[in-house]
Structures are given as C-alpha cells and as structure tokens.
Amino acid sequence: MSISTAFKFTTLGCFILLSAAKVVPVLAESANFRTLNLSPGFSRAAGTARGFTGGSYSLPSIANSDREGKRCLGFGDTQPDHIMVLQKDFSRLQLQVDTQGKDTTLVVKGPNNTVLCGDDTGSNKDASVSQPKWSAGTYEIWVGTFDAGARWKYTLTAQQ
C-alpha cells in the first residue's frame, strides 16, 4: 500500500470517527447516591435520600452565585451527590439537608444551567434551597461542607 493510499484511509477513518462522535448522545452524569424521581404529590419516602459529604472540589467552580445573588459555597465531590428528575413543573419545592447541625451547603444545577445555592437555614447550620416554579427536567445536587474532605452523614429531603 502506498503512503498516499494509507493517508487517504487514515484521513477517511478519522472523518468517520469524528462524524460518529457528533451523533452519539451525551450520557447523563451519574450520582454518588440515590436519584429522586418526583411528580407532584410525591410521597415523603420518594422525596428522601441519604448520603455523606466528602471531597475537595470547590463548589463555587460550578457557579459563583445563583440568579438571586446567593453565593455558592463549600467543597464536595466532582460528581453530583444526587440527581433529581422532576417529571412535571412544580409550583414550589424545597430541598433541605439534615446532618444534625453540621455546617453544610447546597448547589443545585438544573435545566438551562439554572443554578440554586443554599447555605444556613435560619439559625440551623444545615443548608436548604426553596423557590417557586421549578421546571420539569433533570437537576444535579451537590451537598457540600466548608471543610474540604469532611465526611458527615446526611438526609436530603424534598418537600412541596
């Protein structure tokens, strides 16, 4: 085989591989813990997941702040802790972390790169986010801490 023929086959092969790569769908990122699949009227059990914090990934690198100007804070894993799939639009939804009083943060990234950031809930150090009008779609949820690598068990609860 001549060099020119080998070059044509190599060039053709690269073109085919690049073309195929463009049509392969991007797979949804997996989560460290349970995925929440929610429809309006979901049960308490469906809206509850457990996990533990950990990681040294700076969560502000996902977003510095959300659309309301709340700063995204803390450290977590590079991969989301949970995926939440809303089957329909919700008129109101709250996500609450419970570690029995440890200082946690939340970062939620949703459809159209919507970001929500949460820190303390009133006098409670555990984080929450709450807002009206959650669009149907897939949300990635990170539960963070202010100390990189801190490992605390938590319960994440979604409430309507």
PDB file of C-alpha atoms in Angstrom:
ATOM      1  CA  MET A   1       0.000   0.000   0.000  1.00  0.00           C
ATOM      2  CA  SER A   2       1.393   3.380  -0.934  1.00  0.00           C
ATOM      3  CA  ILE A   3       1.789   6.220   1.531  1.00  0.00           C
ATOM      4  CA  SER A   4      -0.815   8.241  -0.324  1.00  0.00           C
ATOM      5  CA  THR A   5      -3.380   5.388  -0.097  1.00  0.00           C
ATOM      6  CA  ALA A   6      -2.618   4.854   3.607  1.00  0.00           C
ATOM      7  CA  PHE A   7      -3.068   8.596   4.198  1.00  0.00           C
ATOM      8  CA  LYS A   8      -6.462   8.558   2.438  1.00  0.00           C
ATOM      9  CA  PHE A   9      -7.655   5.610   4.600  1.00  0.00           C
ATOM     10  CA  THR A  10      -6.351   7.266   7.780  1.00  0.00           C
ATOM     11  CA  THR A  11      -7.991  10.569   6.882  1.00  0.00           C
ATOM     12  CA  LEU A  12     -11.248   8.806   5.980  1.00  0.00           C
ATOM     13  CA  GLY A  13     -11.147   6.817   9.233  1.00  0.00           C
ATOM     14  CA  CYS A  14     -10.651   9.955  11.313  1.00  0.00           C
ATOM     15  CA  PHE A  15     -13.504  11.681   9.475  1.00  0.00           C
ATOM     16  CA  ILE A  16     -15.848   8.748  10.140  1.00  0.00           C
ATOM     17  CA  LEU A  17     -14.893   8.628  13.834  1.00  0.00           C
ATOM     18  CA  LEU A  18     -15.386  12.369  14.250  1.00  0.00           C
ATOM     19  CA  SER A  19     -18.728  12.223  12.453  1.00  0.00           C
ATOM     20  CA  ALA A  20     -19.894   9.360  14.660  1.00  0.00           C
ATOM     21  CA  ALA A  21     -18.821  11.236  17.788  1.00  0.00           C
ATOM     22  CA  LYS A  22     -21.090  14.125  16.853  1.00  0.00           C
ATOM     23  CA  VAL A  23     -24.204  11.927  16.814  1.00  0.00           C
ATOM     24  CA  VAL A  24     -23.503   9.941  19.987  1.00  0.00           C
ATOM     25  CA  PRO A  25     -25.682  11.465  22.727  1.00  0.00           C
ATOM     26  CA  VAL A  26     -24.032  12.744  25.875  1.00  0.00           C
ATOM     27  CA  LEU A  27     -24.867  10.394  28.719  1.00  0.00           C
ATOM     28  CA  ALA A  28     -26.339  11.906  31.864  1.00  0.00           C
ATOM     29  CA  GLU A  29     -23.831  12.215  34.642  1.00  0.00           C
ATOM     30  CA  SER A  30     -24.331   9.620  37.350  1.00  0.00           C
ATOM     31  CA  ALA A  31     -24.690  10.479  41.021  1.00  0.00           C
ATOM     32  CA  ASN A  32     -22.867   9.254  44.102  1.00  0.00           C
ATOM     33  CA  PHE A  33     -26.143   8.375  45.837  1.00  0.00           C
ATOM     34  CA  ARG A  34     -29.857   7.871  45.163  1.00  0.00           C
ATOM     35  CA  THR A  35     -31.708   9.562  42.288  1.00  0.00           C
ATOM     36  CA  LEU A  36     -35.009  11.245  43.166  1.00  0.00           C
ATOM     37  CA  ASN A  37     -37.762  10.838  40.544  1.00  0.00           C
ATOM     38  CA  LEU A  38     -40.576  13.182  41.539  1.00  0.00           C
ATOM     39  CA  SER A  39     -44.045  14.064  40.283  1.00  0.00           C
ATOM     40  CA  PRO A  40     -46.428  16.496  42.035  1.00  0.00           C
ATOM     41  CA  GLY A  41     -47.947  14.853  45.110  1.00  0.00           C
ATOM     42  CA  PHE A  42     -44.895  12.609  45.689  1.00  0.00           C
ATOM     43  CA  SER A  43     -44.641  10.666  48.958  1.00  0.00           C
ATOM     44  CA  ARG A  44     -42.227  11.539  51.767  1.00  0.00           C
ATOM     45  CA  ALA A  45     -40.220   8.382  51.003  1.00  0.00           C
ATOM     46  CA  ALA A  46     -39.882   9.335  47.316  1.00  0.00           C
ATOM     47  CA  GLY A  47     -38.514  12.745  48.329  1.00  0.00           C
ATOM     48  CA  THR A  48     -35.917  11.441  50.792  1.00  0.00           C
ATOM     49  CA  ALA A  49     -32.347  10.314  50.093  1.00  0.00           C
ATOM     50  CA  ARG A  50     -29.303   9.663  52.238  1.00  0.00           C
ATOM     51  CA  GLY A  51     -25.610  10.147  51.633  1.00  0.00           C
ATOM     52  CA  PHE A  52     -22.441  11.530  53.118  1.00  0.00           C
ATOM     53  CA  THR A  53     -20.390  14.605  52.377  1.00  0.00           C
ATOM     54  CA  GLY A  54     -16.826  14.463  51.155  1.00  0.00           C
ATOM     55  CA  GLY A  55     -14.493  15.783  48.545  1.00  0.00           C
ATOM     56  CA  SER A  56     -12.223  18.724  47.981  1.00  0.00           C
ATOM     57  CA  TYR A  57     -13.802  20.066  44.771  1.00  0.00           C
ATOM     58  CA  SER A  58     -14.597  23.775  45.108  1.00  0.00           C
ATOM     59  CA  LEU A  59     -18.363  24.050  44.562  1.00  0.00           C
ATOM     60  CA  PRO A  60     -18.114  27.738  43.517  1.00  0.00           C
ATOM     61  CA  SER A  61     -16.395  26.436  40.374  1.00  0.00           C
ATOM     62  CA  ILE A  62     -19.858  25.177  39.310  1.00  0.00           C
ATOM     63  CA  ALA A  63     -21.215  28.707  39.739  1.00  0.00           C
ATOM     64  CA  ASN A  64     -20.129  31.649  41.890  1.00  0.00           C
ATOM     65  CA  SER A  65     -23.721  32.570  42.693  1.00  0.00           C
ATOM     66  CA  ASP A  66     -27.293  31.857  41.691  1.00  0.00           C
ATOM     67  CA  ARG A  67     -29.702  34.206  39.898  1.00  0.00           C
ATOM     68  CA  GLU A  68     -30.782  35.733  43.223  1.00  0.00           C
ATOM     69  CA  GLY A  69     -27.168  36.598  44.043  1.00  0.00           C
ATOM     70  CA  LYS A  70     -26.735  33.924  46.729  1.00  0.00           C
ATOM     71  CA  ARG A  71     -23.131  32.737  46.742  1.00  0.00           C
ATOM     72  CA  CYS A  72     -22.329  29.086  46.064  1.00  0.00           C
ATOM     73  CA  LEU A  73     -20.048  27.866  48.839  1.00  0.00           C
ATOM     74  CA  GLY A  74     -18.173  24.858  50.142  1.00  0.00           C
ATOM     75  CA  PHE A  75     -16.446  21.715  48.976  1.00  0.00           C
ATOM     76  CA  GLY A  76     -17.873  18.487  47.616  1.00  0.00           C
ATOM     77  CA  ASP A  77     -17.273  15.760  45.090  1.00  0.00           C
ATOM     78  CA  THR A  78     -16.714  16.474  41.394  1.00  0.00           C
ATOM     79  CA  GLN A  79     -19.712  14.248  40.655  1.00  0.00           C
ATOM     80  CA  PRO A  80     -23.157  15.280  41.951  1.00  0.00           C
ATOM     81  CA  ASP A  81     -24.323  13.582  45.123  1.00  0.00           C
ATOM     82  CA  HIS A  82     -27.856  13.172  43.785  1.00  0.00           C
ATOM     83  CA  ILE A  83     -29.804  13.559  40.569  1.00  0.00           C
ATOM     84  CA  MET A  84     -33.381  14.813  40.882  1.00  0.00           C
ATOM     85  CA  VAL A  85     -35.730  14.304  37.955  1.00  0.00           C
ATOM     86  CA  LEU A  86     -38.914  16.389  38.053  1.00  0.00           C
ATOM     87  CA  GLN A  87     -41.470  14.705  35.809  1.00  0.00           C
ATOM     88  CA  LYS A  88     -43.639  17.862  35.681  1.00  0.00           C
ATOM     89  CA  ASP A  89     -43.343  21.515  36.673  1.00  0.00           C
ATOM     90  CA  PHE A  90     -43.669  22.255  40.402  1.00  0.00           C
ATOM     91  CA  SER A  91     -45.241  25.458  41.727  1.00  0.00           C
ATOM     92  CA  ARG A  92     -42.976  25.269  44.804  1.00  0.00           C
ATOM     93  CA  LEU A  93     -40.240  22.957  46.073  1.00  0.00           C
ATOM     94  CA  GLN A  94     -37.743  22.981  48.947  1.00  0.00           C
ATOM     95  CA  LEU A  95     -34.602  20.879  49.358  1.00  0.00           C
ATOM     96  CA  GLN A  96     -33.328  20.520  52.931  1.00  0.00           C
ATOM     97  CA  VAL A  97     -30.151  18.875  54.241  1.00  0.00           C
ATOM     98  CA  ASP A  98     -30.144  17.335  57.733  1.00  0.00           C
ATOM     99  CA  THR A  99     -26.810  16.407  59.348  1.00  0.00           C
ATOM    100  CA  GLN A 100     -27.981  17.072  62.910  1.00  0.00           C
ATOM    101  CA  GLY A 101     -26.430  20.534  62.889  1.00  0.00           C
ATOM    102  CA  LYS A 102     -23.214  20.342  60.864  1.00  0.00           C
ATOM    103  CA  ASP A 103     -22.460  23.318  58.602  1.00  0.00           C
ATOM    104  CA  THR A 104     -23.473  22.263  55.073  1.00  0.00           C
ATOM    105  CA  THR A 105     -24.034  23.923  51.703  1.00  0.00           C
ATOM    106  CA  LEU A 106     -26.123  23.055  48.643  1.00  0.00           C
ATOM    107  CA  VAL A 107     -25.564  23.652  44.949  1.00  0.00           C
ATOM    108  CA  VAL A 108     -28.319  22.639  42.535  1.00  0.00           C
ATOM    109  CA  LYS A 109     -27.812  22.829  38.776  1.00  0.00           C
ATOM    110  CA  GLY A 110     -30.923  22.381  36.652  1.00  0.00           C
ATOM    111  CA  PRO A 111     -32.313  22.720  33.151  1.00  0.00           C
ATOM    112  CA  ASN A 112     -30.866  25.546  31.051  1.00  0.00           C
ATOM    113  CA  ASN A 113     -27.968  25.790  33.542  1.00  0.00           C
ATOM    114  CA  THR A 114     -30.250  27.199  36.230  1.00  0.00           C
ATOM    115  CA  VAL A 115     -28.286  27.274  39.496  1.00  0.00           C
ATOM    116  CA  LEU A 116     -29.535  27.462  43.085  1.00  0.00           C
ATOM    117  CA  CYS A 117     -27.162  27.955  46.017  1.00  0.00           C
ATOM    118  CA  GLY A 118     -28.019  27.300  49.652  1.00  0.00           C
ATOM    119  CA  ASP A 119     -26.341  27.738  52.990  1.00  0.00           C
ATOM    120  CA  ASP A 120     -27.695  28.055  56.542  1.00  0.00           C
ATOM    121  CA  THR A 121     -31.437  27.745  57.135  1.00  0.00           C
ATOM    122  CA  GLY A 122     -32.319  30.369  59.744  1.00  0.00           C
ATOM    123  CA  SER A 123     -30.396  29.502  62.925  1.00  0.00           C
ATOM    124  CA  ASN A 124     -29.795  25.942  61.628  1.00  0.00           C
ATOM    125  CA  LYS A 125     -26.365  25.350  60.062  1.00  0.00           C
ATOM    126  CA  ASP A 126     -27.791  22.774  57.623  1.00  0.00           C
ATOM    127  CA  ALA A 127     -28.394  24.099  54.104  1.00  0.00           C
ATOM    128  CA  SER A 128     -31.624  24.412  52.147  1.00  0.00           C
ATOM    129  CA  VAL A 129     -32.922  25.931  48.931  1.00  0.00           C
ATOM    130  CA  SER A 130     -36.514  26.905  48.303  1.00  0.00           C
ATOM    131  CA  GLN A 131     -38.165  28.622  45.410  1.00  0.00           C
ATOM    132  CA  PRO A 132     -41.380  28.776  43.433  1.00  0.00           C
ATOM    133  CA  LYS A 133     -41.650  27.491  39.876  1.00  0.00           C
ATOM    134  CA  TRP A 134     -39.309  24.533  39.376  1.00  0.00           C
ATOM    135  CA  SER A 135     -39.321  23.446  35.729  1.00  0.00           C
ATOM    136  CA  ALA A 136     -39.628  19.796  34.771  1.00  0.00           C
ATOM    137  CA  GLY A 137     -36.248  18.277  33.994  1.00  0.00           C
ATOM    138  CA  THR A 138     -33.050  16.934  35.493  1.00  0.00           C
ATOM    139  CA  TYR A 139     -31.263  18.603  38.400  1.00  0.00           C
ATOM    140  CA  GLU A 140     -27.792  17.790  39.739  1.00  0.00           C
ATOM    141  CA  ILE A 141     -27.414  18.237  43.508  1.00  0.00           C
ATOM    142  CA  TRP A 142     -24.178  18.686  45.454  1.00  0.00           C
ATOM    143  CA  VAL A 143     -24.163  18.635  49.273  1.00  0.00           C
ATOM    144  CA  GLY A 144     -21.069  20.440  50.479  1.00  0.00           C
ATOM    145  CA  THR A 145     -19.142  21.411  53.597  1.00  0.00           C
ATOM    146  CA  PHE A 146     -16.847  24.291  54.469  1.00  0.00           C
ATOM    147  CA  ASP A 147     -14.049  21.876  55.349  1.00  0.00           C
ATOM    148  CA  ALA A 148     -12.623  20.077  52.314  1.00  0.00           C
ATOM    149  CA  GLY A 149     -12.872  16.328  52.824  1.00  0.00           C
ATOM    150  CA  ALA A 150     -15.227  16.480  55.848  1.00  0.00           C
ATOM    151  CA  ARG A 151     -17.334  13.307  55.900  1.00  0.00           C
ATOM    152  CA  TRP A 152     -20.740  13.666  57.514  1.00  0.00           C
ATOM    153  CA  LYS A 153     -23.847  11.522  57.045  1.00  0.00           C
ATOM    154  CA  TYR A 154     -26.905  13.449  55.895  1.00  0.00           C
ATOM    155  CA  THR A 155     -30.519  13.099  54.837  1.00  0.00           C
ATOM    156  CA  LEU A 156     -31.710  15.159  51.856  1.00  0.00           C
ATOM    157  CA  THR A 157     -35.436  15.873  51.807  1.00  0.00           C
ATOM    158  CA  ALA A 158     -37.530  17.392  49.021  1.00  0.00           C
ATOM    159  CA  GLN A 159     -40.826  18.961  50.133  1.00  0.00           C
ATOM    160  CA  GLN A 160     -43.624  20.573  48.162  1.00  0.00           C
TER     161      GLN A 160
END
